[in-house]
Amino acid sequence: MLNLNISSSPKPTAFTEDKLWDLIVVGGGPGGLNGALYAKRKGLDVGIIAKDIGGQLLNTTDVDNYLGYTMIEGEALSHKFHDHLKHLEVPIHQDKTVKSLQKNNQDFTLTLSDGNTLRAKTVLIATGGVPRKLGIPGEKEFSNKGVSYCTTCDAPFFKDKHVVVAGGGNSAAEAILDLAQWASKITVVHRSQWRADQVLLDKIHALDNVTIHLESQLKEVFGHNVMRGVKAYDKVNDKDFIVETDGLFIEIGNIPNSELIASLVETNDAGEVIVNPNQQTSLKGLYAAGDVTAQPHKQIIISTAEGAKAALSINQYLNNDYILKENNNV
Amino acid sequence: MSKLLPDDVKEQIRQILSTMQNPIKILYFSENEGNCQTCSETKELLSAIEGINDKVTLIEKDRNTDKEDAEKYGITMAPSFVLLDDNETYKGVKFNGIPAGHEINSFISALLEMAGTPIEIDEATKKRIAAIKNKVNIKVFITLSCPHCPGAVQNAHRLSMLNDNIEGEMIEAQTFQAISQKYDVSGVPKIVINDKHELVGNQPLETILDQIEAL
């Protein structure tokens, strides 16, 4: 099987022109891509700066809760999104990240990882998140020596082995189902009750090699050179227990990638960007969508919808506030 | 062939490769003796690519019987292949194992750049790469289901194309389990520089360069 992801279209040269963009979208996941799509259809001069196309979708093996698809691979869905944007000829600057963002008067200056700068009237931050870590002793030491944050990448190393999955949400549930094809035994350790969808739980309960410890907190990863096991605390029975295991897959949610704008806008305690119902941040002209925002439900369809909302609000802002202010300045 | 390269993917690859500028060679080493798990499908993929674009020439060798060539290009496992530019020069771009799954992307990208497509790296970084005087070997361990791996392989290959002292090799971890175990690979991409310095994850090119400069 081949997962071809290269575009045959010429590399965008739009990003080397010295111009003032209507909108620069930062991030190539569902929120950023859909934001750019809606903006383009409104006639805005929009470009995307993206480390990759698909974002966290690429870490998802199967998607079965996106309306219109009973089941589609995460990457295949990202290809469909990408194709849609290529069809609309939205320029995408791939393999690039934004190092810094500044607001000067009304407009924004973005400095990219390659040192180039872009100027834009508005910016949409859709930078998603990175996997949250447990923060327990041994986790860092045995990272990639048994501890993994990417099931689709690393599951093959655990063929016929015993693995532990930390987490109880949909990502954890999907990791369990992915790992079930490789591992001989899976032990789930989760600090509270399941949050995953019932359809996924039904599949997990049908497996005969899964042991589940709810209300149990992981305390330590131990081993010598490679990990040998985990220590956990059973909250209900108030006692520690040990699971001897070859691998630990950590699926406990995400940390928002809000570093770029954290000092410019309001964020909550978790570092998520606070936006109003129009996806606008506390800084005028700067919008955010998807997992980087404080909305609690991290879902593909919600991120895409937020991208759309942001683009429509940006269009309104450019037509009303932005021009009005510019006229006032004259 | 239909199994590996469906018609729509083949057509996509044909379009992408149509921008190839110079002729290149793929020097492919199989292994008739022993138990080569993925030799036949690797050859199938490479033959299909040769059939798609006439700037690609596939040359097949056996790593046991064509010992001189195997030694010249440092071939220690099979399937394994290297790319040669239009002067038949080996620039250090090597693939150990089949670049299928997600890894088709690093393969296509290496073909294009070996055939003269400019490498998109800023001038300051290119200068840093050109200044490396030590011999550097970069191993990038991958799995075919890893979406973050092609970027790491592409970085290693770009470094090798921009400096003759650097060799970049992809190693498909499931096919080559013994070598993966030797390097304690249980998470990918894993980048190993000169057999001892390790980086985990798809690190930016600059980070790999920092590590090389610190050798």
XYZ file of C-alpha atoms in Angstrom:
545
model
C 0.000 0.000 0.000
C 1.231 3.493 -0.848
C 0.334 6.714 0.946
C 1.421 9.198 -1.696
C 1.305 12.693 -0.297
C 3.311 14.791 -2.746
C 1.633 17.368 -4.903
C 2.384 17.547 -8.607
C 1.600 21.248 -8.609
C 4.588 23.580 -8.804
C 5.954 24.908 -5.534
C 4.141 28.071 -4.546
C 6.099 31.164 -5.383
C 3.428 33.431 -3.877
C 5.286 33.347 -0.565
C 8.377 35.045 -1.935
C 6.428 38.070 -3.213
C 6.508 41.170 -1.070
C 2.824 41.775 -0.483
C 0.188 42.246 2.179
C -1.926 39.068 2.396
C -5.584 39.281 3.415
C -5.123 36.180 5.551
C -2.298 33.864 6.509
C -3.402 30.570 8.025
C -0.892 28.909 10.337
C -1.426 25.145 10.451
C -2.321 22.430 7.937
C -4.810 20.401 9.965
C -8.590 20.334 9.491
C -9.155 23.760 11.105
C -6.527 25.571 9.056
C -7.409 23.893 5.770
C -11.115 24.559 6.068
C -10.447 28.132 7.175
C -8.371 28.697 4.051
C -11.031 27.053 1.887
C -13.800 29.325 3.166
C -11.567 32.395 2.902
C -10.593 31.582 -0.675
C -14.228 31.165 -1.669
C -14.930 34.602 -0.216
C -12.288 35.952 -2.578
C -9.619 36.617 0.032
C -5.941 36.468 -0.827
C -5.082 33.589 1.493
C -2.050 31.370 2.015
C -1.266 28.516 4.396
C 1.940 27.947 6.339
C 2.016 24.294 7.371
C 4.488 21.900 8.906
C 2.488 19.111 7.298
C -0.880 18.593 5.651
C -3.367 16.849 7.903
C -1.922 17.720 11.294
C -3.113 15.332 13.968
C -5.275 13.556 11.380
C -2.050 11.852 10.322
C -1.827 10.174 13.729
C -5.318 8.749 13.355
C -5.641 5.360 11.734
C -9.398 5.260 11.190
C -11.952 8.040 11.292
C -15.526 6.843 11.654
C -17.277 9.913 13.026
C -16.889 12.397 10.159
C -20.265 12.920 8.525
C -20.450 11.294 5.120
C -17.832 8.623 5.796
C -18.721 5.460 7.685
C -14.979 4.772 7.835
C -12.009 6.508 6.271
C -8.311 6.490 7.115
C -7.142 9.703 8.767
C -4.562 10.242 6.090
C -6.999 9.545 3.263
C -9.303 12.202 4.705
C -6.410 14.662 4.842
C -5.729 13.920 1.151
C -9.334 14.746 0.336
C -9.009 18.039 2.217
C -5.743 18.775 0.409
C -7.213 17.957 -3.001
C -10.089 20.333 -2.310
C -7.630 23.163 -1.568
C -5.503 22.351 -4.601
C -8.642 22.550 -6.709
C -9.180 26.094 -5.393
C -5.472 26.878 -5.950
C -4.793 27.946 -2.374
C -1.007 28.368 -2.030
C 0.488 26.204 0.708
C 3.981 26.698 2.110
C 4.722 23.188 3.370
C 7.441 22.003 5.774
C 7.529 25.490 7.256
C 6.665 26.764 10.688
C 6.157 30.280 11.995
C 8.833 31.347 14.450
C 7.360 34.642 15.547
C 4.296 36.785 15.055
C 4.040 40.528 15.624
C 1.275 43.040 15.231
C 2.294 46.426 13.878
C -0.573 48.918 13.768
C -3.323 46.982 12.016
C -1.242 44.342 10.276
C 0.779 41.274 11.229
C 4.339 40.251 10.439
C 5.160 36.550 10.511
C 8.754 35.299 10.582
C 9.091 31.786 9.199
C 11.454 28.969 10.141
C 13.526 29.710 7.024
C 13.985 33.330 8.110
C 11.629 34.827 5.508
C 8.873 37.184 6.608
C 5.263 37.579 5.484
C 2.830 40.432 6.074
C -0.892 39.880 6.530
C -4.006 41.844 7.430
C -5.318 38.918 9.490
C -3.938 35.646 10.840
C -5.720 32.398 11.683
C -3.887 30.220 14.191
C -4.833 26.564 13.723
C -1.711 24.964 15.127
C -3.454 22.124 16.960
C -1.690 20.278 19.730
C 1.000 17.780 20.613
C 0.501 14.641 22.717
C 0.278 15.301 26.442
C 2.809 13.507 28.595
C 2.074 11.785 31.905
C 4.928 13.541 33.688
C 5.884 10.495 35.779
C 9.338 9.139 36.643
C 10.825 7.013 33.871
C 8.554 8.359 31.129
C 11.254 10.485 29.549
C 14.050 8.000 30.189
C 12.198 5.224 28.353
C 10.699 7.429 25.644
C 11.144 5.435 22.427
C 12.584 2.620 24.506
C 9.101 1.299 25.132
C 7.213 4.525 25.770
C 5.435 5.783 22.642
C 3.038 8.563 21.696
C 2.342 7.320 18.123
C 0.484 4.020 17.898
C 0.344 3.924 14.114
C 4.136 4.490 13.931
C 5.309 2.147 16.631
C 2.708 -0.635 17.006
C 4.702 -3.013 14.728
C 7.535 -3.121 17.280
C 5.200 -4.759 19.786
C 4.211 -7.828 17.814
C 3.307 -10.632 20.227
C 4.240 -8.468 23.195
C 2.352 -7.111 26.163
C 1.641 -3.382 26.105
C -0.051 -0.898 28.399
C -2.270 1.880 27.070
C -2.731 4.974 29.228
C -5.941 6.921 28.657
C -9.688 6.465 28.357
C -10.826 8.759 25.571
C -11.391 8.051 21.885
C -7.686 8.282 21.036
C -6.849 5.694 23.674
C -9.686 3.462 22.497
C -8.476 3.638 18.914
C -4.922 2.922 20.037
C -6.162 -0.203 21.820
C -7.933 -1.389 18.677
C -4.836 -0.682 16.540
C -2.543 -2.456 18.995
C -4.865 -5.462 19.232
C -3.696 -6.429 15.735
C -0.087 -6.701 16.932
C 0.219 -7.169 20.681
C -0.502 -10.442 22.441
C -1.944 -8.666 25.454
C -3.094 -5.144 26.233
C -3.564 -3.655 29.683
C -5.448 -0.376 29.930
C -4.720 1.955 32.840
C -6.932 5.018 33.141
C -7.255 7.428 36.021
C -11.065 7.815 35.823
C -13.966 6.301 33.855
C -14.097 5.754 30.079
C -14.788 8.845 27.980
C -14.557 7.015 24.658
C -17.570 6.510 22.372
C -19.696 3.457 23.082
C -19.153 2.051 19.559
C -15.414 1.881 20.249
C -15.924 0.447 23.739
C -18.123 -2.305 22.308
C -15.261 -3.317 20.017
C -12.784 -3.269 22.899
C -15.020 -5.361 25.124
C -15.266 -7.927 22.353
C -11.494 -8.490 22.480
C -10.306 -11.326 24.699
C -6.776 -10.075 25.373
C -7.546 -6.714 26.994
C -7.392 -6.146 30.764
C -8.842 -2.864 32.022
C -7.917 -0.917 35.164
C -10.139 2.148 35.561
C -9.739 4.615 38.454
C -6.046 3.786 38.379
C -3.185 6.206 38.077
C 0.179 5.425 36.475
C 3.006 6.383 38.829
C 6.259 5.192 37.296
C 7.853 3.555 34.278
C 10.721 1.236 35.192
C 13.315 -0.885 33.422
C 16.964 -1.275 32.470
C 17.935 0.260 29.103
C 14.496 -0.702 27.835
C 11.300 -0.473 29.838
C 10.193 -3.511 31.800
C 6.999 -2.350 33.375
C 4.846 0.268 35.044
C 3.762 0.944 38.582
C 0.217 2.201 39.114
C -2.094 3.124 41.960
C -5.560 1.603 42.248
C -7.647 4.430 43.723
C -10.652 2.273 44.620
C -8.722 -0.342 46.604
C -6.077 2.157 47.732
C -3.105 0.031 46.684
C -0.245 0.051 44.214
C 0.115 -2.577 41.517
C 2.757 -3.484 38.980
C 2.263 -4.414 35.340
C 5.224 -6.055 33.628
C 5.091 -4.843 30.081
C 7.204 -4.188 26.983
C 5.556 -0.957 25.935
C 3.492 1.974 27.122
C 1.343 3.904 24.663
C 0.289 7.246 26.094
C -2.985 8.628 24.730
C -4.140 11.152 27.316
C -5.011 14.110 25.150
C -3.048 17.052 23.857
C -1.207 20.166 24.872
C -2.173 23.130 22.680
C 0.485 24.508 20.326
C -0.209 28.055 21.460
C 3.356 29.136 22.207
C 3.522 31.386 19.161
C 0.753 33.679 20.402
C 0.595 32.925 24.132
C 2.052 36.310 25.036
C -0.264 38.180 22.648
C -3.689 36.790 23.542
C -5.752 35.514 26.439
C -5.329 31.817 27.209
C -6.763 29.549 29.899
C -4.795 27.615 32.529
C -4.189 24.796 30.059
C -2.622 27.261 27.599
C -5.566 26.999 25.201
C -6.441 30.157 23.289
C -9.666 31.817 24.375
C -11.830 32.849 21.435
C -15.242 34.489 21.117
C -18.107 32.834 19.180
C -16.565 34.223 15.964
C -13.219 32.511 16.722
C -11.611 35.882 17.357
C -8.869 36.019 19.997
C -8.406 38.937 22.367
C -6.164 40.581 19.752
C -8.042 42.193 16.884
C -7.357 40.598 13.504
C -5.984 37.429 15.096
C -8.244 34.359 15.017
C -7.858 30.778 16.233
C -9.579 27.487 15.370
C -9.370 23.809 16.267
C -7.517 22.041 19.066
C -5.430 25.089 19.957
C -8.571 26.825 21.240
C -10.286 26.420 24.593
C -13.320 24.614 23.203
C -13.416 21.322 25.103
C -14.333 18.798 22.392
C -11.318 18.007 20.240
C -12.941 16.591 17.127
C -12.081 16.782 13.425
C -15.500 18.055 12.451
C -15.442 20.690 15.172
C -12.030 21.942 14.052
C -13.156 22.187 10.433
C -16.295 24.029 11.514
C -14.268 26.442 13.606
C -12.018 27.096 10.624
C -15.084 27.987 8.565
C -16.453 30.263 11.268
C -13.114 32.000 11.585
C -12.843 32.620 7.831
C -16.342 34.043 7.593
C -15.670 36.326 10.559
C -12.358 37.394 9.039
C -14.114 38.282 5.806
C -16.570 40.404 7.763
C -13.748 42.067 9.686
C -11.858 42.892 6.490
C -14.989 44.307 4.837
C -16.065 46.381 7.805
C -13.613 47.090 10.614
C -10.365 46.832 8.717
C -11.288 49.171 5.879
C -13.115 51.592 8.185
C -10.057 51.902 10.339
C -7.836 52.357 7.303
C -10.097 55.162 6.078
C -9.991 56.779 9.488
C -6.241 56.779 9.317
C -6.158 58.566 5.994
C 2.119 -4.651 -10.377
C -1.526 -3.793 -9.909
C -1.258 -4.668 -6.223
C 1.606 -2.296 -5.453
C 0.809 0.567 -7.779
C -2.863 1.124 -8.508
C -3.531 3.012 -11.746
C -4.520 6.273 -10.076
C -1.381 6.350 -7.918
C 0.721 5.430 -10.952
C -0.769 8.336 -12.854
C -0.069 10.685 -9.936
C 3.545 9.527 -9.804
C 3.828 9.910 -13.576
C 2.744 13.536 -13.268
C 5.085 14.262 -10.384
C 8.072 12.622 -12.080
C 7.405 14.462 -15.344
C 9.352 17.379 -13.856
C 12.547 15.289 -13.600
C 15.354 17.136 -15.314
C 18.329 14.755 -15.608
C 18.611 10.997 -16.094
C 19.344 8.988 -12.948
C 20.095 5.377 -12.113
C 18.713 3.146 -9.395
C 21.294 0.554 -8.408
C 19.280 -2.157 -6.721
C 20.833 -4.992 -4.695
C 18.790 -8.101 -4.140
C 19.857 -11.365 -2.583
C 19.240 -14.661 -4.267
C 20.731 -16.658 -1.459
C 19.101 -16.513 1.895
C 15.668 -15.380 2.735
C 15.035 -11.928 1.323
C 11.613 -11.017 2.644
C 10.780 -8.024 0.513
C 13.110 -8.303 -2.504
C 10.413 -9.235 -4.986
C 8.037 -6.427 -4.076
C 10.885 -3.922 -3.909
C 11.944 -4.893 -7.413
C 8.329 -4.665 -8.526
C 8.087 -1.107 -7.216
C 11.411 -0.026 -8.726
C 10.579 -1.622 -12.090
C 7.246 0.154 -12.097
C 8.987 3.491 -11.482
C 11.459 2.740 -14.284
C 8.497 2.043 -16.556
C 6.803 5.312 -15.629
C 9.628 7.686 -16.544
C 12.338 7.127 -19.157
C 14.844 9.205 -17.179
C 14.986 6.387 -14.617
C 17.181 3.358 -15.321
C 17.072 0.384 -12.988
C 20.169 -1.810 -12.658
C 19.875 -4.966 -10.615
C 22.764 -6.511 -8.717
C 23.095 -9.327 -6.213
C 24.775 -8.263 -3.040
C 26.521 -11.650 -2.643
C 27.724 -12.227 -6.202
C 28.362 -8.588 -7.189
C 30.613 -8.154 -4.209
C 32.718 -5.347 -5.659
C 29.713 -3.103 -6.215
C 28.177 -4.067 -2.891
C 31.370 -3.023 -1.196
C 31.717 0.167 -3.215
C 28.270 1.354 -2.146
C 28.423 -0.070 1.376
C 25.564 -2.512 0.849
C 25.159 -4.698 3.917
C 21.594 -5.906 3.558
C 18.974 -6.678 0.925
C 16.795 -5.334 -0.492
C 18.820 -2.171 -0.679
C 19.293 0.438 -3.365
C 21.196 3.632 -4.040
C 20.534 6.481 -6.438
C 23.188 7.678 -8.898
C 23.039 11.086 -10.535
C 23.513 11.852 -14.260
C 27.310 11.511 -13.833
C 26.736 8.097 -12.260
C 27.970 9.528 -8.976
C 26.739 8.136 -5.673
C 25.703 11.096 -3.537
C 24.968 9.056 -0.426
C 21.251 8.433 -0.989
C 20.430 4.893 0.120
C 17.256 2.978 0.919
C 17.381 -0.294 2.864
C 14.022 -2.014 2.481
C 11.040 -1.087 0.388
C 9.984 2.573 0.469
C 6.269 1.762 0.363
C 3.456 3.000 2.594
C 4.205 6.529 3.746
C 7.813 6.166 2.650
C 6.870 6.433 -1.037
C 7.026 10.181 -0.384
C 10.698 10.261 0.589
C 11.474 7.980 -2.363
C 9.724 10.172 -4.953
C 11.264 13.272 -3.435
C 14.769 11.715 -3.602
C 14.223 10.762 -7.258
C 13.212 14.321 -8.145
C 16.042 15.996 -6.253
C 18.636 13.546 -7.573
C 17.366 14.419 -11.056
C 18.030 18.107 -10.536
C 14.938 19.562 -8.853
C 16.367 22.333 -6.657
C 16.424 21.460 -2.970
C 14.372 23.998 -1.063
C 16.776 24.972 1.677
C 17.815 28.532 2.391
C 21.324 29.645 1.441
C 22.616 30.087 5.001
C 21.731 26.467 5.852
C 23.241 25.246 2.568
C 26.507 26.958 3.539
C 26.457 25.223 6.929
C 25.914 21.865 5.208
C 28.698 22.489 2.690
C 31.135 23.286 5.503
C 30.963 19.793 7.042
C 34.338 18.118 6.605
C 33.945 14.906 8.648
C 32.530 11.688 7.262
C 28.945 11.427 8.461
C 26.571 8.473 8.236
C 22.917 9.075 9.050
C 20.672 6.083 9.599
C 16.938 6.768 9.711
C 14.872 3.877 11.060
C 11.258 3.925 9.889
C 8.071 1.884 9.692
C 5.863 2.043 6.621
C 2.875 3.101 8.738
C 4.669 6.127 10.186
C 3.467 9.465 8.780
C 6.317 11.421 10.390
C 9.099 9.263 8.955
C 9.388 10.439 5.323
C 10.329 13.929 6.524
C 13.233 12.520 8.532
C 14.420 10.385 5.607
C 14.125 13.348 3.260
C 16.266 15.469 5.590
C 18.997 12.807 5.737
C 18.990 12.437 1.949
C 19.043 16.175 1.362
C 22.066 16.538 3.630
C 23.838 13.795 1.700
C 22.988 15.320 -1.685
C 24.411 18.659 -0.551
C 27.676 17.309 0.881
C 29.736 14.365 -0.404
C 30.949 13.609 3.121
C 27.442 12.745 4.245
C 25.576 9.509 3.586
C 21.877 9.138 4.445
C 20.204 5.764 4.636
C 16.646 4.747 5.300
C 16.258 1.462 7.190
C 12.849 -0.199 7.205
C 12.728 -1.500 10.747
C 10.351 -4.430 10.323
C 12.325 -6.007 7.486
C 15.639 -5.479 9.238
C 14.707 -6.473 12.767
C 18.171 -7.562 13.875
C 19.796 -4.231 13.046
C 16.812 -2.398 14.538
C 17.238 -4.330 17.768
C 20.960 -3.614 17.725
C 20.142 0.097 17.704
C 17.316 -0.348 20.267
C 14.661 0.910 17.897
C 11.167 0.714 19.369
C 9.955 4.116 18.202
C 10.267 5.775 14.813
C 11.576 7.822 13.147
C 14.851 7.198 14.938
C 17.908 8.963 13.560
C 21.344 7.570 14.375
C 24.397 9.619 13.415
C 27.746 7.839 13.016
C 26.313 4.841 14.863
C 26.198 6.542 18.249
C 24.368 9.851 18.390
C 20.617 9.386 18.503
C 17.725 11.691 17.701
C 14.126 10.607 18.048
C 11.241 11.995 16.019
C 11.200 13.980 12.808
C 13.641 16.672 13.848
C 14.045 19.852 11.806
C 17.019 19.745 9.447
C 18.690 22.402 11.580
C 18.604 20.112 14.649
C 20.266 17.278 12.733
C 22.810 19.783 11.473
C 23.484 21.032 15.024
C 24.191 17.448 16.064
C 26.521 16.852 13.101
C 28.400 20.086 13.747
C 28.886 19.046 17.375
C 30.582 15.755 16.398
